[in-house]
Amino acid sequence: MSGHGQARPMTSRKSGAIKGLALIPGDKSISHRALIFGAMAVGETKITGLLEGQDVLDTAKAMRAFGAEVTRHGEGAWSVHGVGVGGFREPEDVIDCGNSGTGVRLIMGTMATSPITATFTGDASLRKRPMGRVTDPLSMFGTRAWGRKGGRLPMTVVGAADPVPVRYALPVASAQVKSAVLLAGLNAPGETVVIEREPTRDHSERMLVGFGARLHVEKGAEGHIITLAGRPELKPQTVAVPRDPSSAAFPVAAALIVPGSDISVPGVSQNLTRNGLYRTLAEMGAEIEFLNQREEGGEPVADLRVRFSDRLKGIEVPPDRAPSMIDEYPILSVIAAFAEGTTVMRGVKELRVKESDRIDAMARGLEACGVRVEEDEDTLIVHGMGAGGVPGGASCAVHLDHRIAMSFLVCGLAAQAPVTVDDATPIATSFPLFEGLMRDLGAELI
Ligand SMILES: O=C(O)C1=C[C@@H](OP(=O)(O)O)[C@@H](O)[C@H](O)C1
Ligand SMILES: C=C(OP(=O)(O)O)C(=O)O
């Protein structure tokens, strides 16, 4: 959906207690991967709990364009008839990944070692994001790519006809780059090795093993050394997608800051490479219980019980925790505004290359809401005003960024005066049920 429709402003205002059961949709990262790995397997992969957000729907469309048969059977129930590793056909038209960095980067990796050419584009947000971080390592396989200045979309990628395997140490902590290189390595002969100094979300590694690839991870002085044997036959799987901890963060935050709240959020992934926000909230004194901890669909999950927490305290978030909560800094900065004391978030410069510059978007919006904020290239500092202490009464710019929109709408539920976002439509990329789910819990969204 590279054409962005009409902006739809939305306002949230001080609400009564947030109460009830919050059934969060499927994890976005795992949903993209279920479709892509399913397309690389021989036979039929069955998926339940797939996130039907626009980002994932764009990946489904792309997989069809490369030759896989992708079918929706009912809500969250999908199947993919894969074409096998190296079986992608050349798409007849431009691949439009909409708003999704994960979609475009993983798909570029997947086609990079097949003798086909594809041109990728996206919406105005995605066209600003750097693709060189993916096309640089892909060039080591023999792939060529031409894009706009600064390695921006639209970009044409010519897959390597005769790929060679690669050994690559990630210069940024990015699961998208790691996954793109591993996906390219699937169709290269020999062993492809990716080294990551700081661990990032490990869904690709877990799922590749599940689909039958030979992949192992060693923990050495350099970090994680991930070795993948090329040209496996991937076997179709049944994938049960767990609920998304990044989406869960929004109703969780609302419950923490709105007086009297008490919600249950069942089956949320607590994968250690994803649950940094929840560890941080525990340190801030949030009243969250992690009940019935168990495994579902190969992921550790827990049922969360979250209550209003009037004594949240600001903390220093350890910078090495950043990769495990990278998408949660916008909502954490809202929670921090309702805490007592200062919350310091360092080592977060990757936030500047997301759907928007998230440090800038949060700093400007929080300031407009009356919160004192400091920032530098790699840091965001929020001076908390305590429970009920945020004035609000502002209009915040979303910059085509779903997480910025949801963060400020949550802020308005506990601020003294309503908060408006200039465009709520991007929320549909990751959490199309947000508005209805939040209203059912008692949130006043207008
Ligand atoms: O691999 C993934 O599914 C994702 C990785 C992260 O991006 P980076 O790899 O750019 O850190 C994250 O921000 C994004 O929402 C999803
Ligand atoms: C950064 C995000 O997604 P992507 O990179 O896939 O656009 C996100 O969902 O917060």
Tab-separated table of C-alpha atoms and ligand atoms in Angstrom:
chain	number	residue	atom	x	y	z
A	1	MET	CA	0.000	0.000	0.000
A	2	SER	CA	2.509	2.603	-1.091
A	3	GLY	CA	-0.227	5.114	-1.834
A	4	HIS	CA	-1.261	6.561	1.508
A	5	GLY	CA	-4.971	7.329	1.755
A	6	GLN	CA	-6.522	10.155	3.645
A	7	ALA	CA	-5.199	10.928	7.125
A	8	ARG	CA	-7.671	10.205	9.934
A	9	PRO	CA	-7.053	12.153	13.151
A	10	MET	CA	-8.013	10.495	16.441
A	11	THR	CA	-8.281	11.813	19.989
A	12	SER	CA	-8.038	10.046	23.320
A	13	ARG	CA	-9.240	11.506	26.586
A	14	LYS	CA	-9.035	10.811	30.280
A	15	SER	CA	-10.766	7.463	30.780
A	16	GLY	CA	-12.183	5.423	33.601
A	17	ALA	CA	-10.379	2.249	34.664
A	18	ILE	CA	-9.061	0.055	31.835
A	19	LYS	CA	-10.516	-3.376	32.602
A	20	GLY	CA	-11.055	-6.776	31.031
A	21	LEU	CA	-9.429	-9.297	28.776
A	22	ALA	CA	-7.079	-8.081	26.024
A	23	LEU	CA	-6.690	-10.649	23.235
A	24	ILE	CA	-3.656	-9.431	21.315
A	25	PRO	CA	-3.213	-10.440	17.656
A	26	GLY	CA	-0.352	-12.555	16.308
A	27	ASP	CA	3.276	-11.523	16.397
A	28	LYS	CA	4.258	-9.431	13.380
A	29	SER	CA	7.839	-10.712	13.093
A	30	ILE	CA	6.764	-14.350	13.229
A	31	SER	CA	3.863	-13.748	10.826
A	32	HIS	CA	6.170	-12.327	8.110
A	33	ARG	CA	8.555	-15.239	8.601
A	34	ALA	CA	5.807	-17.882	8.541
A	35	LEU	CA	4.773	-16.656	5.069
A	36	ILE	CA	8.333	-16.305	3.746
A	37	PHE	CA	9.683	-19.601	5.114
A	38	GLY	CA	6.449	-21.308	4.024
A	39	ALA	CA	7.118	-19.998	0.500
A	40	MET	CA	10.626	-21.548	0.630
A	41	ALA	CA	9.390	-24.977	1.741
A	42	VAL	CA	8.215	-27.777	-0.556
A	43	GLY	CA	4.537	-28.451	0.188
A	44	GLU	CA	1.861	-26.858	2.328
A	45	THR	CA	2.607	-24.817	5.459
A	46	LYS	CA	-0.413	-24.158	7.673
A	47	ILE	CA	-0.518	-21.035	9.822
A	48	THR	CA	-2.876	-20.113	12.652
A	49	GLY	CA	-2.946	-16.797	14.480
A	50	LEU	CA	-1.355	-14.929	11.552
A	51	LEU	CA	-1.408	-11.174	12.104
A	52	GLU	CA	-3.676	-9.691	9.439
A	53	GLY	CA	-2.056	-6.278	9.598
A	54	GLN	CA	-1.225	-4.458	6.379
A	55	ASP	CA	2.529	-5.122	6.705
A	56	VAL	CA	1.953	-8.869	6.742
A	57	LEU	CA	-0.725	-8.713	4.017
A	58	ASP	CA	1.842	-6.948	1.807
A	59	THR	CA	4.299	-9.788	2.433
A	60	ALA	CA	1.586	-12.337	1.535
A	61	LYS	CA	1.007	-10.496	-1.741
A	62	ALA	CA	4.729	-10.427	-2.444
A	63	MET	CA	5.040	-14.187	-1.858
A	64	ARG	CA	2.298	-14.727	-4.461
A	65	ALA	CA	4.168	-12.493	-6.900
A	66	PHE	CA	7.265	-14.702	-6.480
A	67	GLY	CA	5.192	-17.821	-7.252
A	68	ALA	CA	3.974	-19.233	-3.916
A	69	GLU	CA	0.289	-20.047	-3.470
A	70	VAL	CA	-0.946	-18.175	-0.405
A	71	THR	CA	-4.533	-18.746	0.758
A	72	ARG	CA	-6.615	-17.282	3.554
A	73	HIS	CA	-9.032	-19.818	5.053
A	74	GLY	CA	-10.492	-17.752	7.898
A	75	GLU	CA	-9.443	-15.284	10.570
A	76	GLY	CA	-5.691	-15.784	11.060
A	77	ALA	CA	-5.851	-19.182	9.299
A	78	TRP	CA	-3.665	-19.244	6.208
A	79	SER	CA	-1.773	-21.755	4.099
A	80	VAL	CA	1.264	-21.384	1.870
A	81	HIS	CA	2.216	-23.812	-0.926
A	82	GLY	CA	5.915	-23.194	-1.173
A	83	VAL	CA	8.121	-23.298	-4.261
A	84	GLY	CA	11.236	-24.627	-2.497
A	85	VAL	CA	14.591	-22.950	-1.801
A	86	GLY	CA	15.723	-21.258	-5.038
A	87	GLY	CA	12.285	-21.767	-6.629
A	88	PHE	CA	11.143	-18.131	-6.757
A	89	ARG	CA	9.967	-16.950	-10.193
A	90	GLU	CA	10.597	-13.419	-11.388
A	91	PRO	CA	7.723	-11.105	-10.411
A	92	GLU	CA	5.925	-9.387	-13.276
A	93	ASP	CA	5.497	-6.100	-11.472
A	94	VAL	CA	7.036	-3.922	-8.789
A	95	ILE	CA	6.917	-5.416	-5.262
A	96	ASP	CA	5.231	-2.908	-2.960
A	97	CYS	CA	6.057	-3.587	0.686
A	98	GLY	CA	3.969	-0.695	1.959
A	99	ASN	CA	5.207	0.491	5.364
A	100	SER	CA	7.216	-2.608	6.241
A	101	GLY	CA	10.969	-2.627	6.795
A	102	THR	CA	10.828	-6.275	7.831
A	103	GLY	CA	8.901	-7.256	4.692
A	104	VAL	CA	11.164	-5.540	2.175
A	105	ARG	CA	14.471	-6.474	3.810
A	106	LEU	CA	13.637	-10.141	4.355
A	107	ILE	CA	12.192	-10.534	0.871
A	108	MET	CA	15.250	-8.897	-0.714
A	109	GLY	CA	17.383	-11.472	1.099
A	110	THR	CA	15.158	-14.334	0.006
A	111	MET	CA	15.378	-13.520	-3.722
A	112	ALA	CA	19.014	-12.336	-3.648
A	113	THR	CA	20.574	-15.691	-4.537
A	114	SER	CA	18.174	-16.649	-7.352
A	115	PRO	CA	18.735	-15.644	-10.997
A	116	ILE	CA	15.804	-13.217	-11.071
A	117	THR	CA	15.337	-9.459	-10.897
A	118	ALA	CA	12.827	-7.591	-8.760
A	119	THR	CA	12.081	-3.931	-8.111
A	120	PHE	CA	10.912	-2.947	-4.626
A	121	THR	CA	9.085	0.100	-3.364
A	122	GLY	CA	7.038	1.196	-0.371
A	123	ASP	CA	5.148	4.108	1.141
A	124	ALA	CA	6.658	7.531	1.856
A	125	SER	CA	8.003	6.267	5.199
A	126	LEU	CA	9.643	3.121	3.819
A	127	ARG	CA	11.146	5.050	0.883
A	128	LYS	CA	13.155	7.086	3.421
A	129	ARG	CA	14.651	4.084	5.216
A	130	PRO	CA	18.171	2.753	4.507
A	131	MET	CA	18.400	-0.430	2.420
A	132	GLY	CA	22.211	-0.392	2.071
A	133	ARG	CA	22.466	-2.232	5.393
A	134	VAL	CA	20.935	-5.207	3.553
A	135	THR	CA	22.238	-4.769	0.006
A	136	ASP	CA	25.864	-4.354	1.235
A	137	PRO	CA	26.076	-7.882	2.693
A	138	LEU	CA	23.953	-9.258	-0.169
A	139	SER	CA	26.551	-7.967	-2.646
A	140	MET	CA	29.034	-10.402	-1.047
A	141	PHE	CA	26.878	-13.273	-2.403
A	142	GLY	CA	27.133	-11.700	-5.884
A	143	THR	CA	23.810	-9.834	-5.764
A	144	ARG	CA	23.604	-6.390	-7.385
A	145	ALA	CA	21.258	-3.572	-6.415
A	146	TRP	CA	20.454	-0.069	-7.628
A	147	GLY	CA	18.339	2.319	-5.672
A	148	ARG	CA	17.915	6.003	-5.069
A	149	LYS	CA	20.620	8.081	-3.405
A	150	GLY	CA	21.536	6.779	0.045
A	151	GLY	CA	20.346	3.265	-0.833
A	152	ARG	CA	16.654	4.189	-0.725
A	153	LEU	CA	13.641	2.592	-2.426
A	154	PRO	CA	12.560	2.197	-5.158
A	155	MET	CA	15.368	-0.264	-5.672
A	156	THR	CA	16.055	-2.980	-8.218
A	157	VAL	CA	17.777	-6.130	-7.026
A	158	VAL	CA	19.424	-8.549	-9.459
A	159	GLY	CA	19.841	-11.921	-7.797
A	160	ALA	CA	23.163	-13.765	-8.019
A	161	ALA	CA	23.022	-16.533	-10.637
A	162	ASP	CA	26.052	-18.224	-9.103
A	163	PRO	CA	26.047	-17.235	-5.429
A	164	VAL	CA	28.933	-17.846	-3.067
A	165	PRO	CA	28.458	-18.310	0.689
A	166	VAL	CA	29.239	-15.421	2.982
A	167	ARG	CA	30.733	-14.768	6.429
A	168	TYR	CA	29.350	-11.503	7.764
A	169	ALA	CA	29.705	-9.683	11.090
A	170	LEU	CA	26.686	-7.414	11.594
A	171	PRO	CA	27.737	-3.750	11.956
A	172	VAL	CA	24.324	-2.868	13.507
A	173	ALA	CA	22.174	-4.855	15.920
A	174	SER	CA	19.455	-5.716	13.411
A	175	ALA	CA	17.383	-8.875	13.147
A	176	GLN	CA	16.261	-7.741	9.705
A	177	VAL	CA	19.820	-7.637	8.374
A	178	LYS	CA	20.691	-10.931	10.097
A	179	SER	CA	17.590	-12.565	8.623
A	180	ALA	CA	18.188	-11.186	5.120
A	181	VAL	CA	21.701	-12.671	5.074
A	182	LEU	CA	20.491	-16.042	6.402
A	183	LEU	CA	17.661	-16.145	3.853
A	184	ALA	CA	20.119	-15.390	1.045
A	185	GLY	CA	22.416	-18.080	2.457
A	186	LEU	CA	19.651	-20.659	2.040
A	187	ASN	CA	20.243	-20.747	-1.716
A	188	ALA	CA	24.052	-20.428	-1.642
A	189	PRO	CA	26.236	-23.538	-1.623
A	190	GLY	CA	28.333	-24.261	1.489
A	191	GLU	CA	27.972	-22.530	4.824
A	192	THR	CA	26.856	-18.961	5.412
A	193	VAL	CA	27.949	-17.483	8.737
A	194	VAL	CA	26.456	-14.434	10.467
A	195	ILE	CA	28.094	-13.027	13.580
A	196	GLU	CA	26.111	-10.767	15.884
A	197	ARG	CA	27.771	-9.006	18.792
A	198	GLU	CA	24.501	-8.106	20.499
A	199	PRO	CA	21.726	-10.706	20.346
A	200	THR	CA	18.650	-9.582	18.388
A	201	ARG	CA	15.286	-11.318	18.011
A	202	ASP	CA	15.953	-14.944	17.138
A	203	HIS	CA	12.732	-15.946	15.330
A	204	SER	CA	14.518	-16.662	12.034
A	205	GLU	CA	16.975	-19.023	13.698
A	206	ARG	CA	14.246	-20.857	15.637
A	207	MET	CA	11.936	-21.129	12.642
A	208	LEU	CA	14.642	-22.158	10.161
A	209	VAL	CA	15.498	-25.069	12.445
A	210	GLY	CA	11.766	-25.872	12.673
A	211	PHE	CA	11.523	-25.912	8.846
A	212	GLY	CA	14.421	-28.391	8.705
A	213	ALA	CA	17.430	-26.200	7.877
A	214	ARG	CA	20.800	-27.130	9.373
A	215	LEU	CA	21.614	-24.117	11.525
A	216	HIS	CA	23.581	-23.844	14.710
A	217	VAL	CA	24.467	-20.998	17.043
A	218	GLU	CA	27.713	-20.836	19.007
A	219	LYS	CA	28.279	-18.302	21.725
A	220	GLY	CA	31.858	-17.046	21.485
A	221	ALA	CA	33.912	-13.976	22.446
A	222	GLU	CA	32.730	-12.242	19.229
A	223	GLY	CA	29.064	-12.806	20.177
A	224	HIS	CA	26.674	-15.243	18.509
A	225	ILE	CA	28.118	-17.128	15.549
A	226	ILE	CA	25.239	-18.440	13.444
A	227	THR	CA	26.132	-21.050	10.830
A	228	LEU	CA	23.642	-22.123	8.175
A	229	ALA	CA	24.183	-24.956	5.679
A	230	GLY	CA	23.034	-23.875	2.208
A	231	ARG	CA	20.532	-25.527	-0.118
A	232	PRO	CA	18.467	-27.535	2.359
A	233	GLU	CA	15.057	-28.866	1.423
A	234	LEU	CA	12.750	-27.004	3.777
A	235	LYS	CA	9.822	-29.049	5.043
A	236	PRO	CA	6.407	-27.433	5.420
A	237	GLN	CA	5.326	-26.763	8.984
A	238	THR	CA	2.278	-26.017	11.055
A	239	VAL	CA	2.960	-22.619	12.603
A	240	ALA	CA	0.927	-21.330	15.578
A	241	VAL	CA	1.837	-17.652	15.828
A	242	PRO	CA	2.035	-16.429	19.463
A	243	ARG	CA	0.531	-13.092	20.530
A	244	ASP	CA	2.684	-10.044	19.850
A	245	PRO	CA	4.510	-8.607	22.905
A	246	SER	CA	5.098	-5.338	21.019
A	247	SER	CA	1.349	-4.835	20.419
A	248	ALA	CA	0.516	-5.991	23.963
A	249	ALA	CA	2.668	-3.131	25.249
A	250	PHE	CA	-0.082	-0.581	24.419
A	251	PRO	CA	-2.969	-1.949	26.525
A	252	VAL	CA	-0.388	-2.883	29.191
A	253	ALA	CA	0.817	0.727	29.301
A	254	ALA	CA	-2.758	2.037	29.426
A	255	ALA	CA	-3.522	-0.210	32.416
A	256	LEU	CA	-0.370	0.930	34.221
A	257	ILE	CA	-1.129	4.661	33.936
A	258	VAL	CA	-4.954	4.855	34.196
A	259	PRO	CA	-6.146	4.756	37.845
A	260	GLY	CA	-8.107	1.676	38.920
A	261	SER	CA	-7.124	-0.417	35.887
A	262	ASP	CA	-6.801	-4.197	35.954
A	263	ILE	CA	-6.415	-6.242	32.752
A	264	SER	CA	-5.496	-9.769	31.709
A	265	VAL	CA	-3.402	-10.258	28.597
A	266	PRO	CA	-3.067	-13.987	27.914
A	267	GLY	CA	-0.478	-15.849	25.848
A	268	VAL	CA	2.019	-13.042	25.216
A	269	SER	CA	5.432	-14.112	23.931
A	270	GLN	CA	8.155	-13.722	26.558
A	271	ASN	CA	11.011	-14.685	24.257
A	272	LEU	CA	14.110	-13.181	25.935
A	273	THR	CA	15.070	-11.439	22.691
A	274	ARG	CA	11.691	-9.632	22.767
A	275	ASN	CA	10.698	-9.024	26.396
A	276	GLY	CA	13.067	-6.182	27.347
A	277	LEU	CA	10.145	-3.805	27.975
A	278	TYR	CA	8.610	-6.182	30.495
A	279	ARG	CA	11.918	-6.515	32.377
A	280	THR	CA	12.220	-2.717	32.388
A	281	LEU	CA	8.670	-2.241	33.681
A	282	ALA	CA	9.351	-4.673	36.526
A	283	GLU	CA	12.363	-2.531	37.506
A	284	MET	CA	10.171	0.589	37.398
A	285	GLY	CA	7.821	-0.962	39.940
A	286	ALA	CA	4.993	-1.872	37.559
A	287	GLU	CA	2.378	-4.231	38.922
A	288	ILE	CA	2.589	-7.004	36.352
A	289	GLU	CA	2.274	-10.694	37.106
A	290	PHE	CA	3.584	-13.291	34.675
A	291	LEU	CA	1.261	-16.266	35.132
A	292	ASN	CA	1.209	-19.764	33.588
A	293	GLN	CA	4.632	-19.482	31.984
A	294	ARG	CA	4.812	-22.142	29.278
A	295	GLU	CA	5.822	-22.886	25.655
A	296	GLU	CA	3.389	-22.309	22.777
A	297	GLY	CA	4.330	-22.745	19.131
A	298	GLY	CA	7.998	-23.049	20.135
A	299	GLU	CA	8.000	-19.692	22.001
A	300	PRO	CA	7.949	-19.042	25.755
A	301	VAL	CA	4.653	-17.308	26.622
A	302	ALA	CA	2.932	-16.059	29.785
A	303	ASP	CA	-0.487	-14.698	30.793
A	304	LEU	CA	-0.060	-11.141	32.037
A	305	ARG	CA	-2.149	-9.525	34.778
A	306	VAL	CA	-1.545	-5.790	34.823
A	307	ARG	CA	-2.816	-3.279	37.382
A	308	PHE	CA	-2.658	0.491	37.730
A	309	SER	CA	0.705	1.368	39.275
A	310	ASP	CA	0.762	4.740	41.012
A	311	ARG	CA	4.383	4.482	42.200
A	312	LEU	CA	6.254	3.912	38.940
A	313	LYS	CA	9.818	5.204	39.200
A	314	GLY	CA	12.160	6.367	36.459
A	315	ILE	CA	15.204	4.200	35.742
A	316	GLU	CA	18.305	3.982	33.507
A	317	VAL	CA	17.500	1.403	30.858
A	318	PRO	CA	20.662	-0.658	30.231
A	319	PRO	CA	21.763	0.086	26.625
A	320	ASP	CA	22.479	-3.594	25.958
A	321	ARG	CA	18.781	-4.266	26.491
A	322	ALA	CA	17.869	-2.097	23.475
A	323	PRO	CA	17.601	-4.844	20.832
A	324	SER	CA	15.106	-6.784	22.982
A	325	MET	CA	12.764	-3.782	23.277
A	326	ILE	CA	13.652	-1.716	20.239
A	327	ASP	CA	10.040	-1.123	19.133
A	328	GLU	CA	8.887	-0.407	22.684
A	329	TYR	CA	10.818	2.823	23.399
A	330	PRO	CA	7.974	5.071	22.164
A	331	ILE	CA	5.456	3.546	24.590
A	332	LEU	CA	8.089	3.298	27.342
A	333	SER	CA	8.690	7.035	27.011
A	334	VAL	CA	4.948	7.617	27.611
A	335	ILE	CA	4.969	5.364	30.688
A	336	ALA	CA	8.109	7.210	31.866
A	337	ALA	CA	6.213	10.514	31.664
A	338	PHE	CA	3.755	9.138	34.274
A	339	ALA	CA	6.573	7.852	36.539
A	340	GLU	CA	8.338	9.697	39.317
A	341	GLY	CA	11.905	10.700	38.452
A	342	THR	CA	13.881	10.462	35.265
A	343	THR	CA	14.055	7.629	32.748
A	344	VAL	CA	17.246	7.510	30.723
A	345	MET	CA	17.274	5.568	27.449
A	346	ARG	CA	20.748	5.352	25.909
A	347	GLY	CA	22.031	3.404	22.922
A	348	VAL	CA	18.836	4.001	20.958
A	349	LYS	CA	20.033	5.641	17.724
A	350	GLU	CA	18.443	2.832	15.675
A	351	LEU	CA	15.125	4.510	16.574
A	352	ARG	CA	16.049	7.252	14.132
A	353	VAL	CA	15.700	4.898	11.120
A	354	LYS	CA	12.362	3.267	11.904
A	355	GLU	CA	9.015	4.189	10.299
A	356	SER	CA	9.834	7.689	11.577
A	357	ASP	CA	12.674	9.210	13.582
A	358	ARG	CA	11.133	7.914	16.792
A	359	ILE	CA	13.409	9.877	19.146
A	360	ASP	CA	12.371	13.110	17.477
A	361	ALA	CA	8.671	12.174	17.137
A	362	MET	CA	8.374	11.203	20.822
A	363	ALA	CA	10.397	14.170	22.064
A	364	ARG	CA	8.293	16.700	20.119
A	365	GLY	CA	4.971	15.093	21.061
A	366	LEU	CA	5.824	14.688	24.750
A	367	GLU	CA	7.009	18.294	24.911
A	368	ALA	CA	3.718	19.400	23.360
A	369	CYS	CA	1.990	17.392	26.139
A	370	GLY	CA	3.953	19.388	28.750
A	371	VAL	CA	6.648	16.805	29.527
A	372	ARG	CA	10.329	17.791	29.813
A	373	VAL	CA	12.500	15.717	27.479
A	374	GLU	CA	16.197	15.707	26.550
A	375	GLU	CA	17.693	14.008	23.528
A	376	ASP	CA	20.888	13.539	21.598
A	377	GLU	CA	21.696	11.387	18.593
A	378	ASP	CA	21.685	8.155	20.637
A	379	THR	CA	19.700	9.083	23.777
A	380	LEU	CA	16.208	9.943	24.969
A	381	ILE	CA	15.639	11.196	28.530
A	382	VAL	CA	12.135	11.710	29.939
A	383	HIS	CA	11.524	13.649	33.150
A	384	GLY	CA	8.533	11.968	34.755
A	385	MET	CA	5.628	13.954	36.205
A	386	GLY	CA	4.134	11.188	38.354
A	387	ALA	CA	0.731	9.472	38.113
A	388	GLY	CA	-1.837	11.909	36.714
A	389	GLY	CA	0.828	14.593	36.274
A	390	VAL	CA	0.978	14.887	32.464
A	391	PRO	CA	-0.930	17.952	31.189
A	392	GLY	CA	-1.645	16.630	27.640
A	393	GLY	CA	-3.882	18.899	25.592
A	394	ALA	CA	-1.733	18.597	22.468
A	395	SER	CA	-1.849	17.474	18.874
A	396	CYS	CA	0.974	15.096	17.950
A	397	ALA	CA	2.382	14.312	14.512
A	398	VAL	CA	2.596	10.605	13.711
A	399	HIS	CA	4.799	10.679	10.560
A	400	LEU	CA	3.226	7.465	9.132
A	401	ASP	CA	4.359	5.586	12.247
A	402	HIS	CA	1.904	3.184	13.906
A	403	ARG	CA	3.833	3.013	17.182
A	404	ILE	CA	3.919	6.805	17.544
A	405	ALA	CA	0.154	6.970	16.938
A	406	MET	CA	-0.652	4.270	19.520
A	407	SER	CA	1.783	5.730	22.067
A	408	PHE	CA	0.178	9.183	22.080
A	409	LEU	CA	-3.340	7.750	22.106
A	410	VAL	CA	-2.402	5.800	25.251
A	411	CYS	CA	-0.902	8.986	26.720
A	412	GLY	CA	-4.212	10.827	26.303
A	413	LEU	CA	-6.096	8.185	28.338
A	414	ALA	CA	-4.342	9.341	31.533
A	415	ALA	CA	-3.332	12.927	30.692
A	416	GLN	CA	-5.251	15.873	32.178
A	417	ALA	CA	-6.462	17.100	28.760
A	418	PRO	CA	-7.133	15.120	25.541
A	419	VAL	CA	-4.353	14.186	23.130
A	420	THR	CA	-4.915	14.109	19.373
A	421	VAL	CA	-2.844	12.303	16.766
A	422	ASP	CA	-2.907	13.725	13.260
A	423	ASP	CA	-3.321	10.304	11.628
A	424	ALA	CA	-4.433	6.989	13.110
A	425	THR	CA	-4.480	5.053	9.815
A	426	PRO	CA	-0.886	3.663	10.175
A	427	ILE	CA	-2.066	1.643	13.201
A	428	ALA	CA	-3.540	-0.853	10.705
A	429	THR	CA	-0.020	-1.905	9.668
A	430	SER	CA	0.588	-3.820	12.916
A	431	PHE	CA	-2.535	-3.721	15.125
A	432	PRO	CA	-5.733	-3.305	13.078
A	433	LEU	CA	-7.879	-4.248	16.091
A	434	PHE	CA	-6.308	-1.592	18.372
A	435	GLU	CA	-9.212	0.855	18.380
A	436	GLY	CA	-11.925	-1.743	19.077
A	437	LEU	CA	-9.845	-3.629	21.623
A	438	MET	CA	-8.960	-0.480	23.546
A	439	ARG	CA	-12.571	0.749	23.507
A	440	ASP	CA	-13.777	-2.619	24.831
A	441	LEU	CA	-11.360	-2.173	27.738
A	442	GLY	CA	-12.846	1.246	28.492
A	443	ALA	CA	-10.540	3.589	26.579
A	444	GLU	CA	-12.182	6.784	25.353
A	445	LEU	CA	-11.057	7.150	21.760
A	446	ILE	CA	-12.919	9.614	19.575
B	1	LIG	O1	13.219	-8.755	12.271
B	1	LIG	C1	12.141	-8.238	12.614
B	1	LIG	O2	11.039	-8.826	12.490
B	1	LIG	C2	12.168	-6.875	13.168
B	1	LIG	C3	13.365	-6.333	13.579
B	1	LIG	C4	13.505	-4.990	14.151
B	1	LIG	O3	14.100	-4.152	13.178
B	1	LIG	P1	15.706	-4.042	12.983
B	1	LIG	O4	16.206	-5.317	12.474
B	1	LIG	O5	15.869	-2.921	11.983
B	1	LIG	O6	16.244	-3.683	14.341
B	1	LIG	C5	12.173	-4.390	14.573
B	1	LIG	O7	12.315	-3.016	14.785
B	1	LIG	C6	11.090	-4.657	13.564
B	1	LIG	O8	9.849	-4.168	14.021
B	1	LIG	C7	10.909	-6.135	13.325
B	2	LIG	C1	10.130	-1.017	13.118
B	2	LIG	C2	8.995	-1.667	12.907
B	2	LIG	O1	8.668	-2.385	11.788
B	2	LIG	P1	9.389	-2.496	10.364
B	2	LIG	O2	10.857	-2.242	10.540
B	2	LIG	O3	9.074	-3.880	9.902
B	2	LIG	O4	8.746	-1.472	9.464
B	2	LIG	C3	7.948	-1.694	13.962
B	2	LIG	O5	6.969	-2.448	13.776
B	2	LIG	O6	8.025	-0.978	14.979
